[in-house]
Structures are given as structure tokens and as C-alpha cells.
PDB file of C-alpha atoms in Angstrom:
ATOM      1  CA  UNK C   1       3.605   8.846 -13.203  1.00 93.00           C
ATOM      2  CA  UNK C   2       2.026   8.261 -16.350  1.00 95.00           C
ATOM      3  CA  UNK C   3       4.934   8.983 -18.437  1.00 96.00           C
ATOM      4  CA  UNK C   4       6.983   6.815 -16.731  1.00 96.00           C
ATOM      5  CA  UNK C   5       4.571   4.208 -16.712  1.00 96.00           C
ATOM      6  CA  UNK C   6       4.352   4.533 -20.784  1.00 97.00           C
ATOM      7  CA  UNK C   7       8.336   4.554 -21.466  1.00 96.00           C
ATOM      8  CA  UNK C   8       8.611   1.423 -18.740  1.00 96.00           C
ATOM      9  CA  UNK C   9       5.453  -0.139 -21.182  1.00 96.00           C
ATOM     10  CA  UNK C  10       7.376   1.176 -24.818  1.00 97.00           C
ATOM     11  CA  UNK C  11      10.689  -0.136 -23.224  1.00 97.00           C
ATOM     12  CA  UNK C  12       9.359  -3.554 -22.640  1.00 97.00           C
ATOM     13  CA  UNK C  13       7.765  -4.084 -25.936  1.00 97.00           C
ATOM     14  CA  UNK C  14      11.242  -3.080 -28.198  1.00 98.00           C
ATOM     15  CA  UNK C  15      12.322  -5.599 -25.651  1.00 97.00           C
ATOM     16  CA  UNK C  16      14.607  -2.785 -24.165  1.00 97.00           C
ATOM     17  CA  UNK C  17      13.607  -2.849 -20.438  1.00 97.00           C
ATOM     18  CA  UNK C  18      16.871  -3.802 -18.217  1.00 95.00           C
ATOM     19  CA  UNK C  19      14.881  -3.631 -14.562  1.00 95.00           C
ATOM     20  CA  UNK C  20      13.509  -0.541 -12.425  1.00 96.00           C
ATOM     21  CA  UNK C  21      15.174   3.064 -13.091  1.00 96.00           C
ATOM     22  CA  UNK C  22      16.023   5.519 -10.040  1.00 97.00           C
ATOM     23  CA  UNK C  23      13.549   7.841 -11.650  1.00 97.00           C
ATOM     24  CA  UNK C  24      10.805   5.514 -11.180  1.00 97.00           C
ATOM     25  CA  UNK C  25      11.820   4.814  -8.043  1.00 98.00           C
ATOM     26  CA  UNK C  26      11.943   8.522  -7.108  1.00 98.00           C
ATOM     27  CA  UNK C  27       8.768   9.312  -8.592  1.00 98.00           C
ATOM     28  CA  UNK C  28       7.241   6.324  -6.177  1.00 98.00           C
ATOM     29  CA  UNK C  29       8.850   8.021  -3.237  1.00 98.00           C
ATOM     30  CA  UNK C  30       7.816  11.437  -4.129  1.00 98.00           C
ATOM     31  CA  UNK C  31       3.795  10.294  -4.460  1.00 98.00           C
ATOM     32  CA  UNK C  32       4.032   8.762  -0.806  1.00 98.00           C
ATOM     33  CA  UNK C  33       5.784  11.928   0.591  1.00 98.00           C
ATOM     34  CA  UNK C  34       3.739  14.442  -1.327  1.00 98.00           C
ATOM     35  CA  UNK C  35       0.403  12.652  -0.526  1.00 98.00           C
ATOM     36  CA  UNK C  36      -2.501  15.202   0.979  1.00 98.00           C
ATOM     37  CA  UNK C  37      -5.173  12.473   1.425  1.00 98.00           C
ATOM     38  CA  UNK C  38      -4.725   8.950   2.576  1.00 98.00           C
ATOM     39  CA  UNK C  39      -7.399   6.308   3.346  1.00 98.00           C
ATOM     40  CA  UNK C  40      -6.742   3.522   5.192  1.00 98.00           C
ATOM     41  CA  UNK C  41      -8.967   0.416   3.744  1.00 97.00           C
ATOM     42  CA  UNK C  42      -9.503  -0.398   7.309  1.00 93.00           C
ATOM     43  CA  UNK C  43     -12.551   0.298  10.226  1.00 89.00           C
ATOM     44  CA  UNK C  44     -10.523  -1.236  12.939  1.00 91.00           C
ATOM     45  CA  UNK C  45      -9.260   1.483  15.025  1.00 94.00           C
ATOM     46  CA  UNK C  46      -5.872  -0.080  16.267  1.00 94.00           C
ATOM     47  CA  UNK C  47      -4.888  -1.068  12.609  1.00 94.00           C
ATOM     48  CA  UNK C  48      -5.429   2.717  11.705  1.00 97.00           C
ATOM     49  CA  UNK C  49      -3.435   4.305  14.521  1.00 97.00           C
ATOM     50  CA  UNK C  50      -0.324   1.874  13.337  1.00 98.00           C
ATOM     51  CA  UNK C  51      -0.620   2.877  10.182  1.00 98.00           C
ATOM     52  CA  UNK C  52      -1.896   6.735  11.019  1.00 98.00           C
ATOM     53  CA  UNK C  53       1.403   6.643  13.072  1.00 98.00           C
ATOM     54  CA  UNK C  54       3.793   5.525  10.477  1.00 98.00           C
ATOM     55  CA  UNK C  55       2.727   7.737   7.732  1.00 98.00           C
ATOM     56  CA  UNK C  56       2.706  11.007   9.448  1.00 98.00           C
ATOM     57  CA  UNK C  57       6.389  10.314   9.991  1.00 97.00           C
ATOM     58  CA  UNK C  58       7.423  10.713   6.493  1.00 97.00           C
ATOM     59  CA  UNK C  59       4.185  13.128   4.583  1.00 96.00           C
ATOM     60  CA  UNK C  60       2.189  15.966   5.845  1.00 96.00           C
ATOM     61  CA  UNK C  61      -1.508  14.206   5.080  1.00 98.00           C
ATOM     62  CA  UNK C  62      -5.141  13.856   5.849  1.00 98.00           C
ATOM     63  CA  UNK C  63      -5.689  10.251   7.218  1.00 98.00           C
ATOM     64  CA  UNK C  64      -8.776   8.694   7.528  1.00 97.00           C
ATOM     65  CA  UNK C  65     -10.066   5.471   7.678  1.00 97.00           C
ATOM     66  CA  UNK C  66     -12.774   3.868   5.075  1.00 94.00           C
ATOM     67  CA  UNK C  67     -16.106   4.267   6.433  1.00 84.00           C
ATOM     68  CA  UNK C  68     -17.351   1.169   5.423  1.00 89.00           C
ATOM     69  CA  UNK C  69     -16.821  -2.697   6.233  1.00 91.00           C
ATOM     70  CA  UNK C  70     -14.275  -4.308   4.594  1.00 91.00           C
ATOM     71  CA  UNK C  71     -14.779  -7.954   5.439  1.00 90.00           C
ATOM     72  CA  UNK C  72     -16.829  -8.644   2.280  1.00 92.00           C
ATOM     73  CA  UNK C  73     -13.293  -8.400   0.673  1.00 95.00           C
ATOM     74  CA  UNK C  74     -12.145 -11.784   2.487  1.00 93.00           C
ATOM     75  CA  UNK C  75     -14.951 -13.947   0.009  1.00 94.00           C
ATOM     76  CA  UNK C  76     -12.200 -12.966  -2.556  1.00 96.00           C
ATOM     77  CA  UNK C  77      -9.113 -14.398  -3.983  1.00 96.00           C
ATOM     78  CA  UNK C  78      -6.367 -11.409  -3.121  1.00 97.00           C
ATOM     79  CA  UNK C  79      -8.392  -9.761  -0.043  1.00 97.00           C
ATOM     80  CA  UNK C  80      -5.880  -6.993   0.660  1.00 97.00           C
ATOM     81  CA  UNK C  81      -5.656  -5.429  -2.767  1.00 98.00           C
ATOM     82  CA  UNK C  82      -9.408  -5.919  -2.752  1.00 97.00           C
ATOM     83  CA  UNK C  83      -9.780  -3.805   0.464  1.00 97.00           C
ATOM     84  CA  UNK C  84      -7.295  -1.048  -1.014  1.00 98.00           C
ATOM     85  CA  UNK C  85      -9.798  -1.153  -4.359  1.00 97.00           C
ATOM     86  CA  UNK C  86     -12.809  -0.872  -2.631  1.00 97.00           C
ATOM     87  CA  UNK C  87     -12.022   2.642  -0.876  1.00 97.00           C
ATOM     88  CA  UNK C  88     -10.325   3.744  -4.532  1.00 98.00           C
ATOM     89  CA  UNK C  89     -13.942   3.266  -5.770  1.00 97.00           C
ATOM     90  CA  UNK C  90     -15.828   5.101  -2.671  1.00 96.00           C
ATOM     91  CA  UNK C  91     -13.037   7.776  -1.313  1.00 96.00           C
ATOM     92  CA  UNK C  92     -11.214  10.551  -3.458  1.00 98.00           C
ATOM     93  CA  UNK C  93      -7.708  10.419  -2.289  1.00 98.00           C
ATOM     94  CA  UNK C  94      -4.060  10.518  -3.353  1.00 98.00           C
ATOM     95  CA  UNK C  95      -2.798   7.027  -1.685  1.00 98.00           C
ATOM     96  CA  UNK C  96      -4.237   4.112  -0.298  1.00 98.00           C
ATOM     97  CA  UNK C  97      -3.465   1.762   2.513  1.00 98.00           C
ATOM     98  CA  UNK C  98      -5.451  -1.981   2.688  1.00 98.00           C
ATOM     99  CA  UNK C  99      -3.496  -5.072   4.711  1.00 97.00           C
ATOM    100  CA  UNK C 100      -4.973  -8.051   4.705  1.00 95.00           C
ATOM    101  CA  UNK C 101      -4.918 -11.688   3.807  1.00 96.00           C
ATOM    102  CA  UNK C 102      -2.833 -12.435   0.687  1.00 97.00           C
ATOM    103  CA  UNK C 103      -5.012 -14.609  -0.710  1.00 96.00           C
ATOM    104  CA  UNK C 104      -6.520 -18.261   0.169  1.00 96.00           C
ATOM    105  CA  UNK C 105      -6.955 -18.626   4.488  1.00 95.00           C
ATOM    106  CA  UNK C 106      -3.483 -19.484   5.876  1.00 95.00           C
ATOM    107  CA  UNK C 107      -1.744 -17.712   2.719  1.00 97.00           C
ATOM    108  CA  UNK C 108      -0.594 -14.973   5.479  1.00 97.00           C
ATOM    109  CA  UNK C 109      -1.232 -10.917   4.902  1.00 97.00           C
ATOM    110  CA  UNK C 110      -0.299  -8.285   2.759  1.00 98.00           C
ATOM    111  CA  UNK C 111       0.039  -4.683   2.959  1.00 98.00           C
ATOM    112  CA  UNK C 112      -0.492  -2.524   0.399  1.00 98.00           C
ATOM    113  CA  UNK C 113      -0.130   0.831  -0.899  1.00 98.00           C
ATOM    114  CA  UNK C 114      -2.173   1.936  -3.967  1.00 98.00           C
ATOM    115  CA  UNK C 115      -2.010   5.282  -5.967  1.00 98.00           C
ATOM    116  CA  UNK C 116      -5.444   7.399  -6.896  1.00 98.00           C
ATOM    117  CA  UNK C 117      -5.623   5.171 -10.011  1.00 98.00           C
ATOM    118  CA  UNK C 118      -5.324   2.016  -7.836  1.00 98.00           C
ATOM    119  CA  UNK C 119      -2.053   0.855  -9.288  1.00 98.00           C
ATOM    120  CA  UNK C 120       0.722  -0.586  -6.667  1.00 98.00           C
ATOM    121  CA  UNK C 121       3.298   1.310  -5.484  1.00 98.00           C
ATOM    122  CA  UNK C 122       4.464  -1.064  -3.024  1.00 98.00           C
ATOM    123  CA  UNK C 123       3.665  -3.629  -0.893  1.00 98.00           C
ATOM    124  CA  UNK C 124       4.671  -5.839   1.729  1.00 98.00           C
ATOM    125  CA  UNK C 125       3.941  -9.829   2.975  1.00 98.00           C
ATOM    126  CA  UNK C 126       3.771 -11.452   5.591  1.00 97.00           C
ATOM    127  CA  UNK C 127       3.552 -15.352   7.130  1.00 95.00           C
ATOM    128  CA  UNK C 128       0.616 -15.984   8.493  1.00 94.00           C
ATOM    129  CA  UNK C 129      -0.088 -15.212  12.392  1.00 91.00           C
ATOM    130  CA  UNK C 130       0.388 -19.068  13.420  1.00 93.00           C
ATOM    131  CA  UNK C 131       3.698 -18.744  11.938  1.00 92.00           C
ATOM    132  CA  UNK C 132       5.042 -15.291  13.018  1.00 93.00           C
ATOM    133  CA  UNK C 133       2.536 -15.585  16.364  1.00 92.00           C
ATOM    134  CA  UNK C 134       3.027 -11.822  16.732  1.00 94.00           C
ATOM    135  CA  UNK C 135       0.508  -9.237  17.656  1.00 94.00           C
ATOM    136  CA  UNK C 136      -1.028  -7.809  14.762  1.00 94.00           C
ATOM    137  CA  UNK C 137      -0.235  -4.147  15.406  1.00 95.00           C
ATOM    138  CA  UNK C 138       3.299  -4.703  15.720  1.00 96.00           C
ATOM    139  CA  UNK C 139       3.198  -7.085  12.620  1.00 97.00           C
ATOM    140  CA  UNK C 140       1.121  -4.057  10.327  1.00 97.00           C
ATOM    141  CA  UNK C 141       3.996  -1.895  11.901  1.00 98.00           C
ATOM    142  CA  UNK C 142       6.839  -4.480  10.270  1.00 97.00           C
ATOM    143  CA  UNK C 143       4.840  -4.705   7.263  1.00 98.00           C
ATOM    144  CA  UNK C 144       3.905  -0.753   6.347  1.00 98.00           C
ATOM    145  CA  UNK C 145       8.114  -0.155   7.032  1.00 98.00           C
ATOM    146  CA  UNK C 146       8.915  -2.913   4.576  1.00 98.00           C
ATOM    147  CA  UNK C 147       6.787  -1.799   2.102  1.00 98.00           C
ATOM    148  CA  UNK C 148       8.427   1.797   2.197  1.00 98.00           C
ATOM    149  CA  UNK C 149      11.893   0.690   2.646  1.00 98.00           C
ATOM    150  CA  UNK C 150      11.436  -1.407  -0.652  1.00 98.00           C
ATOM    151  CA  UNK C 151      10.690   1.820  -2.447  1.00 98.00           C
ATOM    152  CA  UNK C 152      13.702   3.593  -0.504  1.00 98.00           C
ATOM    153  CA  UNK C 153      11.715   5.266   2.409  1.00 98.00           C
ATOM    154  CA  UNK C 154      13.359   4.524   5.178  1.00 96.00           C
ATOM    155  CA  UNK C 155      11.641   4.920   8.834  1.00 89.00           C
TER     156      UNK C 155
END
């Protein structure tokens, strides 16, 4: 990952870089699948299952959820990447999974998927819940399979 993060990097300063390669995109897909450890930046127990669910469809992995509360992460501008950060600085694992707000209330959500370094792999957004008015396990469903379709796992 790190050498393709440096050529993409080298590529954009010689003002080279002509959009995504397949072997970044590959390299994405092959962290998700590989993973051995996930956390799930979440305590709520109906969140996890849709997302426990998911990912055992596509990678052999330990899932677990954070053991700790992640609504300090709301007082913040971008709480979902916040609540994938926090467990990359209290949990050793290969890939993380946070969804929630996007940013200010009413911005809608965000799911997101984080490496061990806490760099995005992918992510997906949604409107907020007065807009869509769906429940919010089939919505984190929607979400988690847009956010690995966009890298080319498809569900």
C-alpha cells in the first residue's frame, strides 16, 4: 500500500497523475478481503450485526465492536471518520468500520472504511434520515455495499 501510495504522491507532483490505476484499485480490494481483524467503531449491537453480516460475506475475519462510547465523536466536525479514528488509536486491527453523521446535524451519515494506518479506503454517504426516512439498519446495509462496490466489491 505504501508504494502505491508514494508513486500516486511522485505522479502528482511531476504533474503526471491521469486518475486511479486498477492496481490501486486491486490493492484496495485485496486489504478488505485479506483483512484478519475488523473493528466496528460502533457499541450499538444492531449496527454491528449489519455490518458483522456484510463483511463475513466477502473476508474470513475477527469482528468486534469498539468497546468504548463513541458519541463524544458527534461534538466534532466529520463524526464518522472521527469514530473510525478513535478505535485506530485504542484497537490493533487490519480495517476499520465507523458510520455516522457526515458532518454538521442534518448533513446526513457516512460510512467508512479505514486501513490500520487510518487512511480511507472507501466510503459511502448518505441523506439524512428525514430525507431517506428509512430504518437505519437497512440504510448502514445500503451504505457498507456502496462503499465496497465503489472499490469493485460487489455483494
Amino acid at each position: 500500500m505504501e508504494e502505491i501510495i508514494k508513486n500516486a504522491f511522485i505522479e502528482s507532483i511531476n504533474n503526471t497523475r491521469r486518475g486511479d490505476k486498477r492496481e490501486e484499485v486491486k490493492k484496495i480490494q485485496e486489504k478488505i478481503i485479506n483483512a484478519k481483524k475488523i473493528v466496528v467503531a460502533t457499541n450499538n449491537q444492531k449496527k454491528f450485526k449489519v455490518i458483522r453480516d456484510i463483511m463475513l460475506r466477502i473476508c474470513n475475519a475477527e469482528i468486534k465492536m469498539l468497546n468504548i462510547d463513541t458519541r463524544f465523536a458527534d461534538l466534532t466536525r466529520m463524526p464518522a471518520l472521527n469514530k473510525g479514528l478513535m478505535a485506530v488509536d485504542t484497537e490493533k486491527a487490519d480495517l476499520y468500520i465507523a458510520r455516522g453523521r457526515l458532518g454538521v446535524p442534518g448533513s446526513g451519515s457516512m460510512l467508512i472504511i479505514l486501513d490500520e494506518k487510518g487512511r480511507v479506503l472507501t466510503a459511502a454517504l448518505s441523506p439524512s434520515s428525514v430525507i431517506h426516512k428509512e430504518d437505519i439498519e437497512e440504510r448502514i446495509k445500503k451504505e457498507l455495499i456502496e462503499a465496497l462496490k465503489r472499490i469493485g466489491i460487489d455483494i
